[in-house]
Each structure stands twice: as structure tokens, then as C-alpha cells.
Amino acid sequence: MSDRQTETDSSQTSAERPTLILLVRHGLTPTTGKVLPGRAPGLHLSEKGLAQAERLAERFQGLAVDALYTSPLERTRETAEPVEKATGLTAEAQSDLLECDFGEWTGEKLKHLAKLPEWTAVQQSPSSFRFPDGESFTEMQYRMVEGIQRLRDRHPGQTVVCFSHADPIKVLLNHALGSHLDHFQRISVDPCSVSAISYMPGRAPSVLRMNTTDGFLSDLLSD
């Protein structure tokens, strides 16, 4: 068999397999659940978050991973490090995986923001809301969907792990489920949780896992 024929057969085989996208939220930080940190630099994992990241890497035993991508922020890169060691891969920074741009709300305490009249829109009608001098939820969802599409095109039939943030992961899961953006706040994505979406050309996405925080991930390939 010629090399060209072998390459063609390999390409066809990859095209027949789903592309598996695993979405990992970063581990706990000192401000998780207290502050809206957004894209401000300098926020690192807490000791508990570092321990979560080590346990996360153990979950990848037996799962063949082809590529790692991460939001450029410190807390996601640190979450990816144990998985890099476990897989022998280096995570590539991707701006599409960044946290939402919260604009003027960046760094504000959540208990203060929850008292604002705009908070109702954030929770109940996010499709109509834009953060002051920042990003809208619609723009964030478009960014995530397009970014994952580019990774799917780059890795057809492969398994890709993406380290990101709660809201970007939630809006992507929401899109894969075919739900209206106003419903995305009904989805929970905990620190260091793993969600998984299977993409097969010509078919609707299949959400295989949502917000899992324990158990090995190797059985995903048999789903």
C-alpha cells in the first residue's frame, strides 16, 4: 500500500470518529465564590486548588489525549500542569478559552454585585446583558463556539482537553444542548470539574458528561 493511500485511509478513519472535547474548569482560588476576577492577571490557585489539579490528572489514566489547550490566565495554566505531566503534552494557550470580559465589574465582590438591579438580567435574561465596558454573554458564547470549532477542525476524530472558566464552559454546554442562552445559568460547573462533548460531522453534538468531579475518564471512549 502506498504512503498516499495510507494517509487517505487514516484521514477517512479520523473523519468517521467523533472529536471528543473535554472541558475543565480551573481549580479553586482564594477568591472563588467571593469576587468576580475576570481577566485580571495575578490570580493563582489556592492550596486546595493545587490539590484538586493533582487529583484531576489521576482521572486521565487510561485515556489517550491528543492535545491540550488552556486559557492564558494563571489559574487555568496551573490547573493544566499536572495533566501536562501525566500526558506528556504541552498545553497551548488559546484566547478563545478566556474568562468573560467583565469590564467595569472586574474585581468586584459578588455580594455587592448581587444587590445591583442589573444582576437580575445576568441571572434571568443573560442574552440581553452586556457587562459595562466589557463583553456580552452572546459574544462570549459565539467566541467559545467558534473557538471549539477551530479546534475540531484541527483535531478531527481526536481527544482534546480545554482548560477554561465557569461561564465560558456553561455557555458552550448550553449551545451543545440546543438550549436558549437565557437558560445557561441553570448549568453548574464546579472548580476542577470535567464536562465532555462529542462532535460527529453531520450530527448534533452529544453531551457525554457535565460537571463531573470524580471517576476515571477512560470510559468516555466507549460512550
PDB file of C-alpha atoms in Angstrom:
ATOM      1  CA  MET A   1       0.000   0.000   0.000  1.00  0.00           C
ATOM      2  CA  SER A   2       1.379   3.426  -0.927  1.00  0.00           C
ATOM      3  CA  ASP A   3       2.055   6.163   1.628  1.00  0.00           C
ATOM      4  CA  ARG A   4      -0.597   8.280  -0.070  1.00  0.00           C
ATOM      5  CA  GLN A   5      -3.170   5.521   0.287  1.00  0.00           C
ATOM      6  CA  THR A   6      -2.220   5.043   3.946  1.00  0.00           C
ATOM      7  CA  GLU A   7      -2.673   8.757   4.611  1.00  0.00           C
ATOM      8  CA  THR A   8      -6.063   8.699   2.886  1.00  0.00           C
ATOM      9  CA  ASP A   9      -7.236   5.708   4.900  1.00  0.00           C
ATOM     10  CA  SER A  10      -6.046   7.357   8.127  1.00  0.00           C
ATOM     11  CA  SER A  11      -7.894  10.554   7.233  1.00  0.00           C
ATOM     12  CA  GLN A  12     -11.070   8.662   6.478  1.00  0.00           C
ATOM     13  CA  THR A  13     -10.818   6.763   9.759  1.00  0.00           C
ATOM     14  CA  SER A  14     -10.395  10.008  11.715  1.00  0.00           C
ATOM     15  CA  ALA A  15     -13.338  11.576   9.925  1.00  0.00           C
ATOM     16  CA  GLU A  16     -15.514   8.623  10.948  1.00  0.00           C
ATOM     17  CA  ARG A  17     -14.659   9.056  14.633  1.00  0.00           C
ATOM     18  CA  PRO A  18     -16.160  11.761  16.836  1.00  0.00           C
ATOM     19  CA  THR A  19     -13.995  14.571  18.100  1.00  0.00           C
ATOM     20  CA  LEU A  20     -14.095  14.468  21.886  1.00  0.00           C
ATOM     21  CA  ILE A  21     -13.782  17.833  23.640  1.00  0.00           C
ATOM     22  CA  LEU A  22     -13.172  17.717  27.402  1.00  0.00           C
ATOM     23  CA  LEU A  23     -13.829  20.993  29.209  1.00  0.00           C
ATOM     24  CA  VAL A  24     -12.061  21.558  32.518  1.00  0.00           C
ATOM     25  CA  ARG A  25     -12.771  24.462  34.829  1.00  0.00           C
ATOM     26  CA  HIS A  26      -9.734  25.683  36.770  1.00  0.00           C
ATOM     27  CA  GLY A  27      -9.325  24.709  40.427  1.00  0.00           C
ATOM     28  CA  LEU A  28     -10.193  26.758  43.465  1.00  0.00           C
ATOM     29  CA  THR A  29      -8.542  30.139  44.028  1.00  0.00           C
ATOM     30  CA  PRO A  30      -8.536  32.299  47.167  1.00  0.00           C
ATOM     31  CA  THR A  31     -11.402  34.382  45.709  1.00  0.00           C
ATOM     32  CA  THR A  32     -13.616  31.657  44.199  1.00  0.00           C
ATOM     33  CA  GLY A  33     -17.249  32.425  45.039  1.00  0.00           C
ATOM     34  CA  LYS A  34     -16.356  35.797  46.554  1.00  0.00           C
ATOM     35  CA  VAL A  35     -15.050  38.020  43.759  1.00  0.00           C
ATOM     36  CA  LEU A  36     -15.566  38.369  40.010  1.00  0.00           C
ATOM     37  CA  PRO A  37     -11.884  38.166  38.983  1.00  0.00           C
ATOM     38  CA  GLY A  38     -12.425  38.145  35.237  1.00  0.00           C
ATOM     39  CA  ARG A  39      -9.273  38.536  33.187  1.00  0.00           C
ATOM     40  CA  ALA A  40      -7.240  40.443  35.769  1.00  0.00           C
ATOM     41  CA  PRO A  41      -3.765  38.870  35.983  1.00  0.00           C
ATOM     42  CA  GLY A  42      -2.117  37.561  39.116  1.00  0.00           C
ATOM     43  CA  LEU A  43      -4.785  35.199  40.486  1.00  0.00           C
ATOM     44  CA  HIS A  44      -3.306  31.781  41.289  1.00  0.00           C
ATOM     45  CA  LEU A  45      -4.746  28.517  42.573  1.00  0.00           C
ATOM     46  CA  SER A  46      -5.116  28.118  46.319  1.00  0.00           C
ATOM     47  CA  GLU A  47      -3.532  25.151  48.089  1.00  0.00           C
ATOM     48  CA  LYS A  48      -6.818  23.299  47.768  1.00  0.00           C
ATOM     49  CA  GLY A  49      -6.966  24.224  44.087  1.00  0.00           C
ATOM     50  CA  LEU A  50      -3.466  22.825  43.515  1.00  0.00           C
ATOM     51  CA  ALA A  51      -4.523  19.596  45.226  1.00  0.00           C
ATOM     52  CA  GLN A  52      -7.623  19.453  43.015  1.00  0.00           C
ATOM     53  CA  ALA A  53      -5.421  19.785  39.936  1.00  0.00           C
ATOM     54  CA  GLU A  54      -3.256  16.859  41.067  1.00  0.00           C
ATOM     55  CA  ARG A  55      -6.334  14.680  41.597  1.00  0.00           C
ATOM     56  CA  LEU A  56      -7.669  15.787  38.232  1.00  0.00           C
ATOM     57  CA  ALA A  57      -4.585  14.408  36.488  1.00  0.00           C
ATOM     58  CA  GLU A  58      -5.242  10.993  38.032  1.00  0.00           C
ATOM     59  CA  ARG A  59      -8.641  10.894  36.321  1.00  0.00           C
ATOM     60  CA  PHE A  60      -6.926  10.856  32.908  1.00  0.00           C
ATOM     61  CA  GLN A  61      -5.307   7.456  33.463  1.00  0.00           C
ATOM     62  CA  GLY A  62      -6.131   5.186  30.537  1.00  0.00           C
ATOM     63  CA  LEU A  63      -7.464   7.977  28.329  1.00  0.00           C
ATOM     64  CA  ALA A  64      -5.434   8.743  25.215  1.00  0.00           C
ATOM     65  CA  VAL A  65      -5.313  12.538  24.874  1.00  0.00           C
ATOM     66  CA  ASP A  66      -4.125  14.148  21.646  1.00  0.00           C
ATOM     67  CA  ALA A  67      -3.911  17.834  22.567  1.00  0.00           C
ATOM     68  CA  LEU A  68      -4.218  20.263  25.473  1.00  0.00           C
ATOM     69  CA  TYR A  69      -5.351  23.886  25.260  1.00  0.00           C
ATOM     70  CA  THR A  70      -5.745  26.437  28.017  1.00  0.00           C
ATOM     71  CA  SER A  71      -6.935  29.926  28.731  1.00  0.00           C
ATOM     72  CA  PRO A  72      -3.828  32.127  29.131  1.00  0.00           C
ATOM     73  CA  LEU A  73      -4.690  33.077  32.748  1.00  0.00           C
ATOM     74  CA  GLU A  74      -2.554  31.747  35.604  1.00  0.00           C
ATOM     75  CA  ARG A  75      -5.293  29.747  37.314  1.00  0.00           C
ATOM     76  CA  THR A  76      -6.070  27.691  34.204  1.00  0.00           C
ATOM     77  CA  ARG A  77      -2.424  27.164  33.281  1.00  0.00           C
ATOM     78  CA  GLU A  78      -1.695  25.903  36.801  1.00  0.00           C
ATOM     79  CA  THR A  79      -4.659  23.525  36.603  1.00  0.00           C
ATOM     80  CA  ALA A  80      -3.271  22.143  33.346  1.00  0.00           C
ATOM     81  CA  GLU A  81       0.252  21.490  34.652  1.00  0.00           C
ATOM     82  CA  PRO A  82      -0.378  18.106  36.355  1.00  0.00           C
ATOM     83  CA  VAL A  83      -2.273  16.903  33.267  1.00  0.00           C
ATOM     84  CA  GLU A  84       0.668  18.001  31.110  1.00  0.00           C
ATOM     85  CA  LYS A  85       2.947  15.816  33.224  1.00  0.00           C
ATOM     86  CA  ALA A  86       0.513  12.886  33.120  1.00  0.00           C
ATOM     87  CA  THR A  87       0.043  13.008  29.346  1.00  0.00           C
ATOM     88  CA  GLY A  88       3.467  14.232  28.226  1.00  0.00           C
ATOM     89  CA  LEU A  89       1.766  17.027  26.283  1.00  0.00           C
ATOM     90  CA  THR A  90       2.225  20.790  26.495  1.00  0.00           C
ATOM     91  CA  ALA A  91      -0.904  22.934  26.763  1.00  0.00           C
ATOM     92  CA  GLU A  92      -1.171  25.644  24.127  1.00  0.00           C
ATOM     93  CA  ALA A  93      -2.662  28.966  25.221  1.00  0.00           C
ATOM     94  CA  GLN A  94      -5.867  29.913  23.384  1.00  0.00           C
ATOM     95  CA  SER A  95      -7.526  33.299  23.889  1.00  0.00           C
ATOM     96  CA  ASP A  96     -10.911  31.851  22.866  1.00  0.00           C
ATOM     97  CA  LEU A  97     -10.928  29.953  26.186  1.00  0.00           C
ATOM     98  CA  LEU A  98     -10.547  33.123  28.267  1.00  0.00           C
ATOM     99  CA  GLU A  99     -12.917  34.128  31.022  1.00  0.00           C
ATOM    100  CA  CYS A 100     -15.675  36.549  30.093  1.00  0.00           C
ATOM    101  CA  ASP A 101     -14.563  40.177  29.923  1.00  0.00           C
ATOM    102  CA  PHE A 102     -16.476  41.619  32.891  1.00  0.00           C
ATOM    103  CA  GLY A 103     -15.354  45.157  32.111  1.00  0.00           C
ATOM    104  CA  GLU A 104     -16.015  47.577  34.982  1.00  0.00           C
ATOM    105  CA  TRP A 105     -17.259  44.704  37.151  1.00  0.00           C
ATOM    106  CA  THR A 106     -13.848  43.010  37.157  1.00  0.00           C
ATOM    107  CA  GLY A 107     -12.609  42.520  40.713  1.00  0.00           C
ATOM    108  CA  GLU A 108     -15.925  43.433  42.343  1.00  0.00           C
ATOM    109  CA  LYS A 109     -17.265  41.375  45.243  1.00  0.00           C
ATOM    110  CA  LEU A 110     -20.151  39.121  44.273  1.00  0.00           C
ATOM    111  CA  LYS A 111     -22.191  40.068  47.341  1.00  0.00           C
ATOM    112  CA  HIS A 112     -22.082  43.684  46.164  1.00  0.00           C
ATOM    113  CA  LEU A 113     -22.935  42.863  42.551  1.00  0.00           C
ATOM    114  CA  ALA A 114     -25.880  40.705  43.643  1.00  0.00           C
ATOM    115  CA  LYS A 115     -27.544  43.837  45.062  1.00  0.00           C
ATOM    116  CA  LEU A 116     -27.464  45.691  41.751  1.00  0.00           C
ATOM    117  CA  PRO A 117     -30.654  45.792  39.640  1.00  0.00           C
ATOM    118  CA  GLU A 118     -28.633  44.551  36.652  1.00  0.00           C
ATOM    119  CA  TRP A 119     -27.923  41.285  38.480  1.00  0.00           C
ATOM    120  CA  THR A 120     -31.428  40.079  37.682  1.00  0.00           C
ATOM    121  CA  ALA A 121     -30.629  40.297  33.963  1.00  0.00           C
ATOM    122  CA  VAL A 122     -27.357  38.426  34.494  1.00  0.00           C
ATOM    123  CA  GLN A 123     -29.238  35.545  36.089  1.00  0.00           C
ATOM    124  CA  GLN A 124     -32.582  35.534  34.259  1.00  0.00           C
ATOM    125  CA  SER A 125     -32.048  37.089  30.826  1.00  0.00           C
ATOM    126  CA  PRO A 126     -28.297  36.978  30.124  1.00  0.00           C
ATOM    127  CA  SER A 127     -28.822  37.150  26.362  1.00  0.00           C
ATOM    128  CA  SER A 128     -29.849  40.790  26.813  1.00  0.00           C
ATOM    129  CA  PHE A 129     -26.947  41.795  29.053  1.00  0.00           C
ATOM    130  CA  ARG A 130     -23.536  43.308  28.386  1.00  0.00           C
ATOM    131  CA  PHE A 131     -21.047  43.953  31.179  1.00  0.00           C
ATOM    132  CA  PRO A 132     -20.284  47.677  31.441  1.00  0.00           C
ATOM    133  CA  ASP A 133     -17.328  48.346  29.126  1.00  0.00           C
ATOM    134  CA  GLY A 134     -16.996  44.585  28.703  1.00  0.00           C
ATOM    135  CA  GLU A 135     -18.304  41.564  26.816  1.00  0.00           C
ATOM    136  CA  SER A 136     -21.866  40.355  26.351  1.00  0.00           C
ATOM    137  CA  PHE A 137     -22.864  36.776  27.077  1.00  0.00           C
ATOM    138  CA  THR A 138     -23.851  36.412  23.418  1.00  0.00           C
ATOM    139  CA  GLU A 139     -20.363  37.449  22.323  1.00  0.00           C
ATOM    140  CA  MET A 140     -18.786  35.073  24.823  1.00  0.00           C
ATOM    141  CA  GLN A 141     -20.857  32.154  23.559  1.00  0.00           C
ATOM    142  CA  TYR A 142     -20.031  32.962  19.937  1.00  0.00           C
ATOM    143  CA  ARG A 143     -16.325  33.169  20.829  1.00  0.00           C
ATOM    144  CA  MET A 144     -16.392  29.788  22.565  1.00  0.00           C
ATOM    145  CA  VAL A 145     -18.405  28.015  19.859  1.00  0.00           C
ATOM    146  CA  GLU A 146     -16.166  29.357  17.089  1.00  0.00           C
ATOM    147  CA  GLY A 147     -13.014  28.597  19.060  1.00  0.00           C
ATOM    148  CA  ILE A 148     -14.034  24.988  19.685  1.00  0.00           C
ATOM    149  CA  GLN A 149     -14.974  24.645  16.016  1.00  0.00           C
ATOM    150  CA  ARG A 150     -11.426  25.644  15.073  1.00  0.00           C
ATOM    151  CA  LEU A 151     -10.024  23.035  17.445  1.00  0.00           C
ATOM    152  CA  ARG A 152     -12.368  20.417  15.987  1.00  0.00           C
ATOM    153  CA  ASP A 153     -11.135  21.259  12.507  1.00  0.00           C
ATOM    154  CA  ARG A 154      -7.547  20.937  13.738  1.00  0.00           C
ATOM    155  CA  HIS A 155      -8.129  17.626  15.542  1.00  0.00           C
ATOM    156  CA  PRO A 156     -10.773  15.591  13.688  1.00  0.00           C
ATOM    157  CA  GLY A 157     -11.511  12.303  15.415  1.00  0.00           C
ATOM    158  CA  GLN A 158      -9.183  13.101  18.322  1.00  0.00           C
ATOM    159  CA  THR A 159      -9.484  13.802  22.033  1.00  0.00           C
ATOM    160  CA  VAL A 160      -8.804  17.390  23.094  1.00  0.00           C
ATOM    161  CA  VAL A 161      -8.758  18.827  26.619  1.00  0.00           C
ATOM    162  CA  CYS A 162      -9.568  22.528  27.109  1.00  0.00           C
ATOM    163  CA  PHE A 163      -8.918  24.337  30.409  1.00  0.00           C
ATOM    164  CA  SER A 164     -11.239  27.295  30.791  1.00  0.00           C
ATOM    165  CA  HIS A 165     -13.611  29.067  33.195  1.00  0.00           C
ATOM    166  CA  ALA A 166     -17.115  28.506  34.538  1.00  0.00           C
ATOM    167  CA  ASP A 167     -19.220  30.812  32.354  1.00  0.00           C
ATOM    168  CA  PRO A 168     -17.450  30.024  29.041  1.00  0.00           C
ATOM    169  CA  ILE A 169     -17.873  26.297  29.699  1.00  0.00           C
ATOM    170  CA  LYS A 170     -21.511  26.750  30.712  1.00  0.00           C
ATOM    171  CA  VAL A 171     -22.436  28.665  27.552  1.00  0.00           C
ATOM    172  CA  LEU A 172     -20.715  26.059  25.374  1.00  0.00           C
ATOM    173  CA  LEU A 173     -22.604  23.229  27.086  1.00  0.00           C
ATOM    174  CA  ASN A 174     -25.781  25.265  26.715  1.00  0.00           C
ATOM    175  CA  HIS A 175     -25.144  25.593  22.978  1.00  0.00           C
ATOM    176  CA  ALA A 176     -24.401  21.878  22.596  1.00  0.00           C
ATOM    177  CA  LEU A 177     -27.672  21.060  24.357  1.00  0.00           C
ATOM    178  CA  GLY A 178     -29.566  23.278  21.909  1.00  0.00           C
ATOM    179  CA  SER A 179     -30.911  25.438  24.717  1.00  0.00           C
ATOM    180  CA  HIS A 180     -31.594  29.180  24.661  1.00  0.00           C
ATOM    181  CA  LEU A 181     -28.773  31.290  26.084  1.00  0.00           C
ATOM    182  CA  ASP A 182     -31.119  32.624  28.771  1.00  0.00           C
ATOM    183  CA  HIS A 183     -31.092  29.141  30.304  1.00  0.00           C
ATOM    184  CA  PHE A 184     -27.329  28.714  30.654  1.00  0.00           C
ATOM    185  CA  GLN A 185     -27.298  29.786  34.322  1.00  0.00           C
ATOM    186  CA  ARG A 186     -29.168  26.566  35.106  1.00  0.00           C
ATOM    187  CA  ILE A 187     -25.944  24.648  34.418  1.00  0.00           C
ATOM    188  CA  SER A 188     -23.406  24.152  37.226  1.00  0.00           C
ATOM    189  CA  VAL A 189     -19.680  23.915  36.525  1.00  0.00           C
ATOM    190  CA  ASP A 190     -17.661  23.394  39.697  1.00  0.00           C
ATOM    191  CA  PRO A 191     -13.934  24.058  40.201  1.00  0.00           C
ATOM    192  CA  CYS A 192     -11.788  21.363  38.568  1.00  0.00           C
ATOM    193  CA  SER A 193     -14.855  19.637  37.116  1.00  0.00           C
ATOM    194  CA  VAL A 194     -14.780  17.913  33.729  1.00  0.00           C
ATOM    195  CA  SER A 195     -17.522  18.077  31.116  1.00  0.00           C
ATOM    196  CA  ALA A 196     -17.368  16.313  27.758  1.00  0.00           C
ATOM    197  CA  ILE A 197     -18.942  16.913  24.357  1.00  0.00           C
ATOM    198  CA  SER A 198     -18.722  14.539  21.409  1.00  0.00           C
ATOM    199  CA  TYR A 199     -18.827  16.115  17.956  1.00  0.00           C
ATOM    200  CA  MET A 200     -19.537  13.956  14.892  1.00  0.00           C
ATOM    201  CA  PRO A 201     -19.678  15.597  11.449  1.00  0.00           C
ATOM    202  CA  GLY A 202     -23.252  15.933  10.206  1.00  0.00           C
ATOM    203  CA  ARG A 203     -24.794  15.268  13.615  1.00  0.00           C
ATOM    204  CA  ALA A 204     -25.854  17.325  16.599  1.00  0.00           C
ATOM    205  CA  PRO A 205     -23.320  17.439  19.451  1.00  0.00           C
ATOM    206  CA  SER A 206     -23.687  14.874  22.199  1.00  0.00           C
ATOM    207  CA  VAL A 207     -23.054  15.965  25.787  1.00  0.00           C
ATOM    208  CA  LEU A 208     -21.466  12.935  27.446  1.00  0.00           C
ATOM    209  CA  ARG A 209     -20.549  14.393  30.839  1.00  0.00           C
ATOM    210  CA  MET A 210     -21.432  17.528  32.790  1.00  0.00           C
ATOM    211  CA  ASN A 211     -19.702  18.840  35.909  1.00  0.00           C
ATOM    212  CA  THR A 212     -18.041  15.573  36.966  1.00  0.00           C
ATOM    213  CA  THR A 213     -15.507  15.832  39.782  1.00  0.00           C
ATOM    214  CA  ASP A 214     -14.522  12.198  40.338  1.00  0.00           C
ATOM    215  CA  GLY A 215     -14.057   8.922  38.491  1.00  0.00           C
ATOM    216  CA  PHE A 216     -11.769   7.947  35.646  1.00  0.00           C
ATOM    217  CA  LEU A 217     -12.414   9.386  32.189  1.00  0.00           C
ATOM    218  CA  SER A 218     -11.189   6.437  30.124  1.00  0.00           C
ATOM    219  CA  ASP A 219     -14.732   5.099  29.658  1.00  0.00           C
ATOM    220  CA  LEU A 220     -15.590   8.158  27.554  1.00  0.00           C
ATOM    221  CA  LEU A 221     -14.149   6.428  24.500  1.00  0.00           C
ATOM    222  CA  SER A 222     -16.761   3.686  24.793  1.00  0.00           C
ATOM    223  CA  ASP A 223     -19.723   6.100  25.070  1.00  0.00           C
TER     224      ASP A 223
END
